[in-house]
mmCIF file of C-alpha atoms in Angstrom:
data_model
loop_
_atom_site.group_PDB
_atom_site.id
_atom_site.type_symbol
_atom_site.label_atom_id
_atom_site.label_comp_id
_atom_site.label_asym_id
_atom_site.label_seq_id
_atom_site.Cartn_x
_atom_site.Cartn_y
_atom_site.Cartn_z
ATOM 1 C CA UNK X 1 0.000 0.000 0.000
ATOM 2 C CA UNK X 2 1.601 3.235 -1.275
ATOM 3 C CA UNK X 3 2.082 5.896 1.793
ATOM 4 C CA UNK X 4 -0.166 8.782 2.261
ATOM 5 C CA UNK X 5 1.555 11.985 3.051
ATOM 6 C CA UNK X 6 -1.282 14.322 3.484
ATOM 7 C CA UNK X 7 -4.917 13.873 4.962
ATOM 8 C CA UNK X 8 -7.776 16.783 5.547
ATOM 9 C CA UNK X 9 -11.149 16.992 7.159
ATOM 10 C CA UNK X 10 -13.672 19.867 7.176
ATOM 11 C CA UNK X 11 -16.538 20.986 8.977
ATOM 12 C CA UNK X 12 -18.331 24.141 9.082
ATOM 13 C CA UNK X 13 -18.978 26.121 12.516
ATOM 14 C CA UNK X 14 -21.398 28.832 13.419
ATOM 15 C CA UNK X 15 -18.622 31.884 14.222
ATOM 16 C CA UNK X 16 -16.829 34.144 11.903
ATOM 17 C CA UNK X 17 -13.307 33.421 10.505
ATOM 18 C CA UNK X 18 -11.608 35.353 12.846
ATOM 19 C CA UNK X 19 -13.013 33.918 15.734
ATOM 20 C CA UNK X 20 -12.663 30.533 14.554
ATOM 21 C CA UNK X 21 -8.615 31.663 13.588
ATOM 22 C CA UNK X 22 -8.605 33.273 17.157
ATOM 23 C CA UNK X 23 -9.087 29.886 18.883
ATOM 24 C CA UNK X 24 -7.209 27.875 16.640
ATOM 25 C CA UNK X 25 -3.813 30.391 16.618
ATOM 26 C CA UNK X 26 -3.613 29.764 20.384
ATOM 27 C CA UNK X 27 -1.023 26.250 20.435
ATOM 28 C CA UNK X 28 -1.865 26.251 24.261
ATOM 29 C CA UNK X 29 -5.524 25.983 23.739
ATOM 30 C CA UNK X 30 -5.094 23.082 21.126
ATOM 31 C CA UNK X 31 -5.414 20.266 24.479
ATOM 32 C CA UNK X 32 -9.078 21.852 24.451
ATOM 33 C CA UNK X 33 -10.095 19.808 21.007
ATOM 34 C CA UNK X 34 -7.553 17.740 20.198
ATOM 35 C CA UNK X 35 -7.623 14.113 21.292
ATOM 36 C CA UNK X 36 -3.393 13.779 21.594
ATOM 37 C CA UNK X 37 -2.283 17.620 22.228
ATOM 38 C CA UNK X 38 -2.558 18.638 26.107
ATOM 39 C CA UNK X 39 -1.413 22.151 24.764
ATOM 40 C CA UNK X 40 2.095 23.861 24.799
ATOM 41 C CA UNK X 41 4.756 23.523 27.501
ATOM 42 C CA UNK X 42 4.581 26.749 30.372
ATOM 43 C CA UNK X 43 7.211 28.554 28.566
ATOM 44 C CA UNK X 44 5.778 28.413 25.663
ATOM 45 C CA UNK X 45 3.835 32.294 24.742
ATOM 46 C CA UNK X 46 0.596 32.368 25.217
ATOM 47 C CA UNK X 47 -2.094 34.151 23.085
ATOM 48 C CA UNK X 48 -2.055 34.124 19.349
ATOM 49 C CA UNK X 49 1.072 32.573 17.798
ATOM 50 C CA UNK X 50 2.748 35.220 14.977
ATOM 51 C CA UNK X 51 4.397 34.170 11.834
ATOM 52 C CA UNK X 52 7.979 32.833 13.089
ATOM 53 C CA UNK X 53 6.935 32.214 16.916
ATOM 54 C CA UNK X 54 7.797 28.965 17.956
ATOM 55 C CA UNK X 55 6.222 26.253 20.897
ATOM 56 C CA UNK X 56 6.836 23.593 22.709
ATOM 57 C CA UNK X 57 3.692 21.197 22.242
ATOM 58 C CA UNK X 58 2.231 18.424 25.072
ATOM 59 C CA UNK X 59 1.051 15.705 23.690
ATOM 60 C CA UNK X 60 -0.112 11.966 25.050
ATOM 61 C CA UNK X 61 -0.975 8.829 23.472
ATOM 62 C CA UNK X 62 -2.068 5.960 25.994
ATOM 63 C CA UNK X 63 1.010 5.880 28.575
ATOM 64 C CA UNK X 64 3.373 7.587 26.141
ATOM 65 C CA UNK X 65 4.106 11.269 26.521
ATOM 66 C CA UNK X 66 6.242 13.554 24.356
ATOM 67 C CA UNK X 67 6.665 17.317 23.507
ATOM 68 C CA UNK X 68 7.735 18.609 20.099
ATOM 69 C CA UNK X 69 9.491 21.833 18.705
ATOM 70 C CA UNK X 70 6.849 23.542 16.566
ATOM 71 C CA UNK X 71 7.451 26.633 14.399
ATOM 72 C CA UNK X 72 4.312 28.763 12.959
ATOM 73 C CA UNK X 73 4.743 28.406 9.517
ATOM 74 C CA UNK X 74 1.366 30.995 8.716
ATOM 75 C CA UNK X 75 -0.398 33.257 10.574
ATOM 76 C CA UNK X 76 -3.067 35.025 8.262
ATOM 77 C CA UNK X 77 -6.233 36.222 10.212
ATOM 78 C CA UNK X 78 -9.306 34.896 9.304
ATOM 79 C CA UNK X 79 -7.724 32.931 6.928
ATOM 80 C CA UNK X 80 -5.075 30.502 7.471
ATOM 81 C CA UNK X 81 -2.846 29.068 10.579
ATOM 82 C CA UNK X 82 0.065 26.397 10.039
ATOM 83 C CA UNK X 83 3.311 25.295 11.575
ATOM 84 C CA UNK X 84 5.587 22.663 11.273
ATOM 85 C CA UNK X 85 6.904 20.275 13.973
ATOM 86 C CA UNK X 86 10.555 19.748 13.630
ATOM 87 C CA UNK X 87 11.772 18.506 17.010
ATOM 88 C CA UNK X 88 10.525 15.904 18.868
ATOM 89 C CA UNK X 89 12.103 14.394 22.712
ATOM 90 C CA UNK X 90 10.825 12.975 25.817
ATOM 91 C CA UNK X 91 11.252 15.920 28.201
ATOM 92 C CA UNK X 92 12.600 18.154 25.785
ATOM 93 C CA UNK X 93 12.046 18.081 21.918
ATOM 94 C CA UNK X 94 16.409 17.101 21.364
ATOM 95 C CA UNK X 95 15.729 15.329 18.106
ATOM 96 C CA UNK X 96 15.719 17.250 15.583
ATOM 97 C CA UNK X 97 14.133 16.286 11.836
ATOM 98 C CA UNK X 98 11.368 16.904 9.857
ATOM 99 C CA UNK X 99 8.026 15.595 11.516
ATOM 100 C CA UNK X 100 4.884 17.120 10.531
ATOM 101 C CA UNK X 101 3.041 20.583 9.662
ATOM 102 C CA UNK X 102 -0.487 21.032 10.741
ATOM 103 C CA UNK X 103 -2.511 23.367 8.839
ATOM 104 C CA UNK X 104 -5.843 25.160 9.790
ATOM 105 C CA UNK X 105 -7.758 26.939 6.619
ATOM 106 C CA UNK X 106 -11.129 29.442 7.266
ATOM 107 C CA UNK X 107 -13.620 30.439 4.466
ATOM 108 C CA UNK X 108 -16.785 32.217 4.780
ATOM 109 C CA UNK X 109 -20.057 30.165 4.181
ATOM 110 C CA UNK X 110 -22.003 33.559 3.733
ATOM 111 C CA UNK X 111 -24.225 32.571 6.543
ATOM 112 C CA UNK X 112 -21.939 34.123 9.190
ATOM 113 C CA UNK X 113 -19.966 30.225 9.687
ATOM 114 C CA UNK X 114 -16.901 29.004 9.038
ATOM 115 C CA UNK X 115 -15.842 25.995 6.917
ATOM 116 C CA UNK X 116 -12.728 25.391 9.103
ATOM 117 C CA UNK X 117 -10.122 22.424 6.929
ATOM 118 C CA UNK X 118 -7.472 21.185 9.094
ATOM 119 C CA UNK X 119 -4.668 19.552 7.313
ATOM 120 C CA UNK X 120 -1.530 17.167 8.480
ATOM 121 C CA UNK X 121 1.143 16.882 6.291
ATOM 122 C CA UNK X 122 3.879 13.973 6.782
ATOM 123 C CA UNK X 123 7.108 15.727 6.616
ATOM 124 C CA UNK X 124 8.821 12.473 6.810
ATOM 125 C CA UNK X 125 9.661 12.125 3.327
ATOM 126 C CA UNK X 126 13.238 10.974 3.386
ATOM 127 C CA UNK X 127 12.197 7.929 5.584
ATOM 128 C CA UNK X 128 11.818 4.386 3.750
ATOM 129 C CA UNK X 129 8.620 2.900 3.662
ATOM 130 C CA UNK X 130 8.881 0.463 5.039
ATOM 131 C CA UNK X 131 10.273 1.823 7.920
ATOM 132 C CA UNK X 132 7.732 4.485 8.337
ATOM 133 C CA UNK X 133 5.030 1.938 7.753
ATOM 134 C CA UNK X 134 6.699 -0.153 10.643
ATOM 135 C CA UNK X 135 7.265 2.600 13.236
ATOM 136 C CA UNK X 136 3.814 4.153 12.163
ATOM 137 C CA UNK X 137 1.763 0.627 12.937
ATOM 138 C CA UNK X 138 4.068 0.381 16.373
ATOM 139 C CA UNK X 139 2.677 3.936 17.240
ATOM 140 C CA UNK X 140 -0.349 3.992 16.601
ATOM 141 C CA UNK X 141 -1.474 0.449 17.203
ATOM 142 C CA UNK X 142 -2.006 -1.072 13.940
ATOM 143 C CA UNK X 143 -2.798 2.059 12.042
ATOM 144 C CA UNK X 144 -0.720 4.365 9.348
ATOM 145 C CA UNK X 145 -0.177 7.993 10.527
ATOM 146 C CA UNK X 146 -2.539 8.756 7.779
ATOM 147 C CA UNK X 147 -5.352 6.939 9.356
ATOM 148 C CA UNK X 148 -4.398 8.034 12.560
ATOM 149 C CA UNK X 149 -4.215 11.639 12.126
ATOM 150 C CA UNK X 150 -7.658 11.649 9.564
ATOM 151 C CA UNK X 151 -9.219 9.787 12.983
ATOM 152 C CA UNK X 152 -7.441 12.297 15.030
ATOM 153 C CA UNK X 153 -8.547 15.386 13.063
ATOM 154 C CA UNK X 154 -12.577 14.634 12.820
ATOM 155 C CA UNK X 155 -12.224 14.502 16.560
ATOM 156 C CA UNK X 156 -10.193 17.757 16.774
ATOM 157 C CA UNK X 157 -12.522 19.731 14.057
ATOM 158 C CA UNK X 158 -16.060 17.897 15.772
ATOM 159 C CA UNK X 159 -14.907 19.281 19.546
ATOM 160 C CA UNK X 160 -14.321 22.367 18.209
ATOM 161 C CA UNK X 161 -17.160 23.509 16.598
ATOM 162 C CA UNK X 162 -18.816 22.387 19.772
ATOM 163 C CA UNK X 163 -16.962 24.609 22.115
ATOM 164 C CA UNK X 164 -16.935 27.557 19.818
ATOM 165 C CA UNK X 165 -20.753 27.313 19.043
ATOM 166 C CA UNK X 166 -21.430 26.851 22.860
ATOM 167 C CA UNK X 167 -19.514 30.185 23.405
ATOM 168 C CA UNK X 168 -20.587 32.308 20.921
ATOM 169 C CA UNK X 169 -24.090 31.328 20.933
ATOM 170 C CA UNK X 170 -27.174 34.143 21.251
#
């Protein structure tokens, strides 16, 4: 089975773009939606993440905790919010390579929503296969990252529209 590199989910939400980018720009919020991020290390800036910043992410899988280096990649309001893990460690992200980038688009539905499209990326490109296949099904318990992350983001995209539309409603 050839390996997928990129995977995508949508789902529209009842807030504007730049609330909906407002939420999602936050790396220490992400532990709200996401089913494997706990959010960003304490020394890791808080708020809305500029073009450039960089984070520490939390992030837990069964017993297994790690944190990565992540870098924000994009940082358009109302539009679009990315950034590539490139570190990853136990404690502290020491190993350094290409992971991942994670990206976040926001159109307009002209009803006053949001189609938010969140969209991982495998930056492991120079791995074999084989190898990645191997280390993938070890890590995620039978599953390719690809799997894994599409699972991973209709959970993400699902708990946030909830939380968002719970705040924001009336």
């Amino acid at each position: 089975m050839a390996r997928v590199f990129t995977v995508s989910g949508s789902i529209v939400i009842g807030v504007s773009p730049d609330t909906a980018y407002q939420a999602v720009s936050r790396p220490a919020d992400m532990g709200r939606w996401s089913p494997e991020n706990l959010g960003t290390t304490p020394d890791s800036a808080a708020g809305s993440a500029p073009l450039g910043a960089t984070f520490v992410g939390r992030n837990v899988r069964g017993r297994f905790r790690w944190v990565t280096r992540c870098t924000v990649t994009a940082a358009d309001p109302g539009s679009r919010f990315a950034f590539r893990v490139h570190a990853i460690g136990i404690r502290r992200p020491r190993l350094r390579a290409p992971i991942a980038t994670w990206e976040y688009r926001f159109e307009p539905t002209g009803d006053g929503g949001t189609r938010v499209t969140e969209i991982w990326t495998d930056d492991r490109r120079a791995w074999p296969e084989f190898v990645a296949n191997a280390f993938d099904r070890l890590a995620t318990s039978g599953r390719t990252f690809a799997v894994f992350q599409a699972r991973n983001i209709e959970t993400t995209l699902r708990n946030l529209k909830r939380e968002l539309e719970r705040e924001h409603a009336g």
